[in-house]
Structures are given as C-alpha cells and as structure tokens.
PDB file of C-alpha atoms in Angstrom:
ATOM      1  CA  MET A   1      85.228 -14.930 -25.167  1.00 54.00           C
ATOM      2  CA  SER A   2      84.476 -18.003 -23.342  1.00 64.00           C
ATOM      3  CA  SER A   3      87.235 -20.463 -22.838  1.00 74.00           C
ATOM      4  CA  PRO A   4      86.472 -24.109 -24.071  1.00 78.00           C
ATOM      5  CA  GLU A   5      85.228 -26.664 -22.041  1.00 84.00           C
ATOM      6  CA  PRO A   6      88.134 -28.854 -20.292  1.00 84.00           C
ATOM      7  CA  PRO A   7      88.124 -32.517 -21.442  1.00 85.00           C
ATOM      8  CA  ARG A   8      85.983 -35.032 -19.756  1.00 85.00           C
ATOM      9  CA  PRO A   9      87.513 -37.960 -18.056  1.00 85.00           C
ATOM     10  CA  PRO A  10      87.358 -41.265 -19.873  1.00 84.00           C
ATOM     11  CA  LEU A  11      84.664 -43.895 -18.581  1.00 83.00           C
ATOM     12  CA  PRO A  12      86.031 -46.518 -16.413  1.00 82.00           C
ATOM     13  CA  PRO A  13      85.910 -50.063 -18.301  1.00 83.00           C
ATOM     14  CA  THR A  14      82.699 -52.163 -17.881  1.00 82.00           C
ATOM     15  CA  GLN A  15      83.315 -54.879 -15.234  1.00 79.00           C
ATOM     16  CA  PRO A  16      82.250 -58.582 -16.277  1.00 79.00           C
ATOM     17  CA  THR A  17      79.047 -59.883 -15.004  1.00 78.00           C
ATOM     18  CA  GLN A  18      79.134 -61.962 -11.745  1.00 74.00           C
ATOM     19  CA  ARG A  19      77.248 -64.737 -10.537  1.00 74.00           C
ATOM     20  CA  LEU A  20      75.347 -64.277  -7.527  1.00 69.00           C
ATOM     21  CA  ASP A  21      75.381 -67.196  -4.856  1.00 74.00           C
ATOM     22  CA  ARG A  22      71.807 -66.897  -3.917  1.00 75.00           C
ATOM     23  CA  PRO A  23      68.585 -66.780  -6.167  1.00 76.00           C
ATOM     24  CA  VAL A  24      67.073 -63.481  -6.697  1.00 74.00           C
ATOM     25  CA  ALA A  25      63.643 -62.774  -5.115  1.00 77.00           C
ATOM     26  CA  PRO A  26      60.931 -62.687  -7.367  1.00 80.00           C
ATOM     27  CA  VAL A  27      59.898 -59.311  -8.504  1.00 81.00           C
ATOM     28  CA  GLN A  28      56.242 -58.282  -7.293  1.00 82.00           C
ATOM     29  CA  PRO A  29      54.001 -56.971 -10.672  1.00 80.00           C
ATOM     30  CA  VAL A  30      53.096 -53.649 -10.867  1.00 79.00           C
ATOM     31  CA  PRO A  31      49.212 -53.298  -9.678  1.00 79.00           C
ATOM     32  CA  ARG A  32      47.209 -52.080 -12.837  1.00 78.00           C
ATOM     33  CA  GLU A  33      44.328 -49.937 -12.716  1.00 79.00           C
ATOM     34  CA  ARG A  34      41.263 -51.533 -11.640  1.00 78.00           C
ATOM     35  CA  LEU A  35      38.411 -51.259 -14.102  1.00 77.00           C
ATOM     36  CA  VAL A  36      35.245 -49.902 -12.889  1.00 78.00           C
ATOM     37  CA  GLU A  37      32.058 -50.977 -14.434  1.00 80.00           C
ATOM     38  CA  ARG A  38      30.305 -48.075 -15.975  1.00 83.00           C
ATOM     39  CA  LEU A  39      26.583 -47.655 -17.227  1.00 85.00           C
ATOM     40  CA  PRO A  40      25.769 -46.656 -20.328  1.00 86.00           C
ATOM     41  CA  PRO A  41      24.655 -43.176 -20.719  1.00 86.00           C
ATOM     42  CA  ASP A  42      20.668 -42.377 -20.483  1.00 84.00           C
ATOM     43  CA  PRO A  43      18.799 -42.685 -23.882  1.00 81.00           C
ATOM     44  CA  PRO A  44      18.107 -39.145 -25.503  1.00 76.00           C
ATOM     45  CA  LEU A  45      14.664 -37.605 -24.754  1.00 74.00           C
ATOM     46  CA  GLU A  46      11.775 -38.513 -27.203  1.00 74.00           C
ATOM     47  CA  GLY A  47      11.488 -34.864 -28.199  1.00 73.00           C
ATOM     48  CA  PRO A  48      11.482 -31.289 -26.977  1.00 72.00           C
ATOM     49  CA  TRP A  49       9.093 -30.277 -24.308  1.00 68.00           C
ATOM     50  CA  TRP A  50       7.172 -28.286 -26.998  1.00 71.00           C
ATOM     51  CA  SER A  51       6.301 -30.927 -29.223  1.00 78.00           C
ATOM     52  CA  ASN A  52       3.171 -32.195 -27.262  1.00 81.00           C
ATOM     53  CA  PRO A  53       0.403 -29.504 -27.443  1.00 85.00           C
ATOM     54  CA  TRP A  54      -1.761 -30.817 -24.914  1.00 88.00           C
ATOM     55  CA  PRO A  55      -0.393 -29.252 -21.795  1.00 87.00           C
ATOM     56  CA  ALA A  56      -0.898 -25.688 -23.272  1.00 88.00           C
ATOM     57  CA  LEU A  57      -4.177 -26.434 -24.474  1.00 91.00           C
ATOM     58  CA  LEU A  58      -5.500 -27.667 -21.246  1.00 93.00           C
ATOM     59  CA  ALA A  59      -3.816 -24.697 -19.200  1.00 93.00           C
ATOM     60  CA  ALA A  60      -5.736 -22.328 -21.714  1.00 94.00           C
ATOM     61  CA  VAL A  61      -8.985 -24.044 -21.313  1.00 96.00           C
ATOM     62  CA  LEU A  62      -8.365 -23.863 -17.539  1.00 96.00           C
ATOM     63  CA  GLY A  63      -7.465 -20.169 -17.519  1.00 96.00           C
ATOM     64  CA  LEU A  64     -10.654 -19.283 -19.526  1.00 96.00           C
ATOM     65  CA  LEU A  65     -12.750 -21.125 -16.645  1.00 96.00           C
ATOM     66  CA  VAL A  66     -11.155 -19.527 -13.817  1.00 96.00           C
ATOM     67  CA  GLY A  67     -11.619 -16.015 -15.681  1.00 94.00           C
ATOM     68  CA  GLY A  68     -14.791 -16.652 -16.277  1.00 92.00           C
ATOM     69  CA  LEU A  69     -15.910 -17.727 -12.629  1.00 91.00           C
ATOM     70  CA  LEU A  70     -13.616 -14.806 -11.445  1.00 90.00           C
ATOM     71  CA  GLY A  71     -15.567 -12.030 -13.573  1.00 88.00           C
ATOM     72  CA  TYR A  72     -19.030 -13.778 -12.781  1.00 86.00           C
ATOM     73  CA  ALA A  73     -18.144 -13.651  -9.081  1.00 85.00           C
ATOM     74  CA  ILE A  74     -17.236  -9.908  -9.317  1.00 86.00           C
ATOM     75  CA  ALA A  75     -19.902  -8.716 -11.436  1.00 81.00           C
ATOM     76  CA  GLY A  76     -22.533  -8.890  -8.835  1.00 67.00           C
ATOM     77  CA  LYS A  77     -24.930 -11.613  -9.722  1.00 63.00           C
ATOM     78  CA  GLY A  78     -25.170 -10.175 -13.419  1.00 55.00           C
ATOM     79  CA  GLU A  79     -26.897  -6.939 -12.375  1.00 55.00           C
ATOM     80  CA  THR A  80     -26.388  -3.912 -14.794  1.00 57.00           C
ATOM     81  CA  VAL A  81     -25.939  -0.171 -13.932  1.00 55.00           C
ATOM     82  CA  SER A  82     -29.431   0.663 -15.471  1.00 57.00           C
ATOM     83  CA  GLU A  83     -30.839  -2.114 -13.353  1.00 53.00           C
ATOM     84  CA  ALA A  84     -29.676  -0.767 -10.336  1.00 52.00           C
ATOM     85  CA  GLN A  85     -30.611   2.615 -11.022  1.00 54.00           C
ATOM     86  CA  ARG A  86     -34.225   1.698 -11.636  1.00 56.00           C
ATOM     87  CA  GLY A  87     -34.440  -0.125  -8.319  1.00 55.00           C
ATOM     88  CA  SER A  88     -33.161   3.071  -6.472  1.00 56.00           C
ATOM     89  CA  ARG A  89     -35.831   5.598  -5.343  1.00 61.00           C
ATOM     90  CA  GLN A  90     -33.386   8.780  -5.578  1.00 67.00           C
ATOM     91  CA  PRO A  91     -32.972  10.494  -9.148  1.00 68.00           C
ATOM     92  CA  ILE A  92     -29.439  11.026 -10.035  1.00 72.00           C
ATOM     93  CA  THR A  93     -28.434  14.771  -9.630  1.00 73.00           C
ATOM     94  CA  HIS A  94     -25.543  16.416 -11.913  1.00 73.00           C
ATOM     95  CA  THR A  95     -24.380  19.806 -10.910  1.00 74.00           C
ATOM     96  CA  VAL A  96     -22.958  22.098 -13.532  1.00 72.00           C
ATOM     97  CA  THR A  97     -20.942  25.331 -12.616  1.00 74.00           C
ATOM     98  CA  GLN A  98     -19.963  27.708 -15.137  1.00 74.00           C
ATOM     99  CA  THR A  99     -17.720  30.570 -14.059  1.00 74.00           C
ATOM    100  CA  LYS A 100     -16.992  33.572 -16.408  1.00 72.00           C
ATOM    101  CA  THR A 101     -14.415  36.189 -15.528  1.00 69.00           C
ATOM    102  CA  VAL A 102     -14.681  39.646 -17.239  1.00 60.00           C
ATOM    103  CA  LEU A 103     -11.232  41.614 -17.378  1.00 59.00           C
ATOM    104  CA  GLN A 104     -12.382  45.364 -17.538  1.00 57.00           C
ATOM    105  CA  PRO A 105     -11.080  48.349 -15.253  1.00 61.00           C
ATOM    106  CA  LYS A 106     -13.344  46.758 -12.655  1.00 62.00           C
ATOM    107  CA  VAL A 107     -13.051  42.643 -12.329  1.00 57.00           C
ATOM    108  CA  GLU A 108     -16.418  41.138 -11.866  1.00 64.00           C
ATOM    109  CA  VAL A 109     -16.850  37.396 -11.388  1.00 70.00           C
ATOM    110  CA  HIS A 110     -20.161  36.050 -12.471  1.00 75.00           C
ATOM    111  CA  THR A 111     -21.081  32.508 -11.465  1.00 77.00           C
ATOM    112  CA  ASN A 112     -23.972  30.672 -12.674  1.00 76.00           C
ATOM    113  CA  THR A 113     -24.639  27.181 -11.131  1.00 77.00           C
ATOM    114  CA  VAL A 114     -27.386  25.009 -12.311  1.00 75.00           C
ATOM    115  CA  THR A 115     -28.420  21.805 -10.593  1.00 75.00           C
ATOM    116  CA  ALA A 116     -30.111  19.490 -12.958  1.00 71.00           C
ATOM    117  CA  THR A 117     -31.749  16.293 -11.903  1.00 70.00           C
ATOM    118  CA  THR A 118     -31.791  13.403 -14.620  1.00 68.00           C
ATOM    119  CA  SER A 119     -34.451  10.633 -14.227  1.00 64.00           C
ATOM    120  CA  THR A 120     -36.955   9.070 -15.986  1.00 62.00           C
ATOM    121  CA  PRO A 121     -40.129  10.473 -14.570  1.00 52.00           C
ATOM    122  CA  ALA A 122     -43.085   8.012 -13.832  1.00 59.00           C
ATOM    123  CA  PRO A 123     -46.021   8.783 -16.084  1.00 58.00           C
ATOM    124  CA  ALA A 124     -48.188   9.338 -12.840  1.00 54.00           C
ATOM    125  CA  ASN A 125     -45.818  11.754 -11.277  1.00 74.00           C
ATOM    126  CA  SER A 126     -46.544  15.215 -12.678  1.00 78.00           C
ATOM    127  CA  GLU A 127     -45.158  17.209  -9.617  1.00 80.00           C
ATOM    128  CA  ASN A 128     -41.749  16.355 -10.839  1.00 81.00           C
ATOM    129  CA  GLU A 129     -42.607  17.695 -14.251  1.00 83.00           C
ATOM    130  CA  GLU A 130     -43.828  20.987 -12.899  1.00 85.00           C
ATOM    131  CA  ARG A 131     -40.532  21.237 -10.990  1.00 86.00           C
ATOM    132  CA  ARG A 132     -38.446  20.598 -13.961  1.00 87.00           C
ATOM    133  CA  GLY A 133     -40.319  23.336 -15.797  1.00 89.00           C
ATOM    134  CA  GLU A 134     -39.838  25.752 -13.046  1.00 92.00           C
ATOM    135  CA  ALA A 135     -36.225  24.978 -12.851  1.00 93.00           C
ATOM    136  CA  GLU A 136     -35.732  25.410 -16.492  1.00 94.00           C
ATOM    137  CA  GLU A 137     -37.704  29.088 -16.473  1.00 94.00           C
ATOM    138  CA  ARG A 138     -35.169  30.037 -13.308  1.00 95.00           C
ATOM    139  CA  ARG A 139     -32.137  29.204 -15.545  1.00 95.00           C
ATOM    140  CA  ASN A 140     -33.346  30.869 -18.606  1.00 95.00           C
ATOM    141  CA  LYS A 141     -34.377  34.077 -16.558  1.00 95.00           C
ATOM    142  CA  LEU A 142     -30.548  33.719 -14.795  1.00 95.00           C
ATOM    143  CA  GLU A 143     -29.205  33.508 -18.302  1.00 95.00           C
ATOM    144  CA  ARG A 144     -30.841  36.521 -19.658  1.00 94.00           C
ATOM    145  CA  GLU A 145     -29.530  38.691 -16.554  1.00 94.00           C
ATOM    146  CA  ASN A 146     -26.001  37.441 -17.360  1.00 94.00           C
ATOM    147  CA  GLU A 147     -26.556  38.658 -20.696  1.00 93.00           C
ATOM    148  CA  GLU A 148     -27.703  41.908 -19.658  1.00 92.00           C
ATOM    149  CA  LEU A 149     -25.195  42.428 -17.128  1.00 92.00           C
ATOM    150  CA  LYS A 150     -22.622  41.764 -19.796  1.00 92.00           C
ATOM    151  CA  ARG A 151     -23.978  44.321 -22.075  1.00 90.00           C
ATOM    152  CA  GLN A 152     -23.989  46.837 -19.388  1.00 90.00           C
ATOM    153  CA  LEU A 153     -20.138  46.048 -18.462  1.00 89.00           C
ATOM    154  CA  GLU A 154     -19.304  46.603 -22.223  1.00 89.00           C
ATOM    155  CA  GLU A 155     -21.056  50.071 -22.339  1.00 87.00           C
ATOM    156  CA  SER A 156     -19.439  51.236 -19.276  1.00 78.00           C
TER     157      SER A 156
END
C-alpha cells in the first residue's frame, strides 16, 4: 500500500511590520476599458415586401402589354391563313398514296396515287371544273380496275 505522508515542516514565525524610511510611490490606477459610443439598432421594417400589391400589379400590366405587342409583331400585320390563300394564284395540292400488299403464293403490290387539288373555283372558270370531273372519272376507273385485279387474285 501507500506509505503515509511525511510530516510537513512548521511555518516560520511571522515577522513584525517594519517602518520604511522613505514614502511609498503612488500606485498608478489600472486603466479601465474605454466606453465606445454605439448607435441604436435600425428600426424594424414597415412590413414584409409582399404587403404592397402595386409592384405586382404593375409588372402584370407591363407583361400583358409587352406580350400583346410581340404577338402583333409576329402575326404579320393581322393577316389570316385564309386571306393569304385567297391572294395566291396557285391552288393547294394534296397527294394521297394508298398502297395495298396482297400476300398470296405470288406477292403483288398495287399502288394507287391520287393527286387532288383543293381550291375554291371561280364562277367563270369552267375549265377547272372539267379537269376535276376528268380526274374523278380516272380515279373511279382505277378503283374499278384494282377491284377487278383483286378478284382475279382471289380466284387464282
């Protein structure tokens, strides 16, 4: 175990106070912290930014105006598609292609291509009406021939 501590030596006796021959120099005071003048904190804001609706309304109206001006500029002087087509001399042409593949012992491909011109004929232009009638007759004739070829294929 541990051994007990050795005894401590006794304290020396206190000496009486002695008088000094000369006066003691004055002690300088400890400098204190300097006070710094501080401004009071800023007052709180009047309200949150969303409390005033006027900036949002102004931005919405400005956006509508800019959008309207851009739309008008892009539209091309307000001309519609039908007005642009009336001004052009050439009729609009649509091509329709129908392809039928019949799988039998022998593979045959029948293709019928019809080109139709869609336009509003002028009352005085009867030549276009004649051409349209001829094109319809040719189309009907080709359809009948296709039907006949189908029947022949089925029979053989």
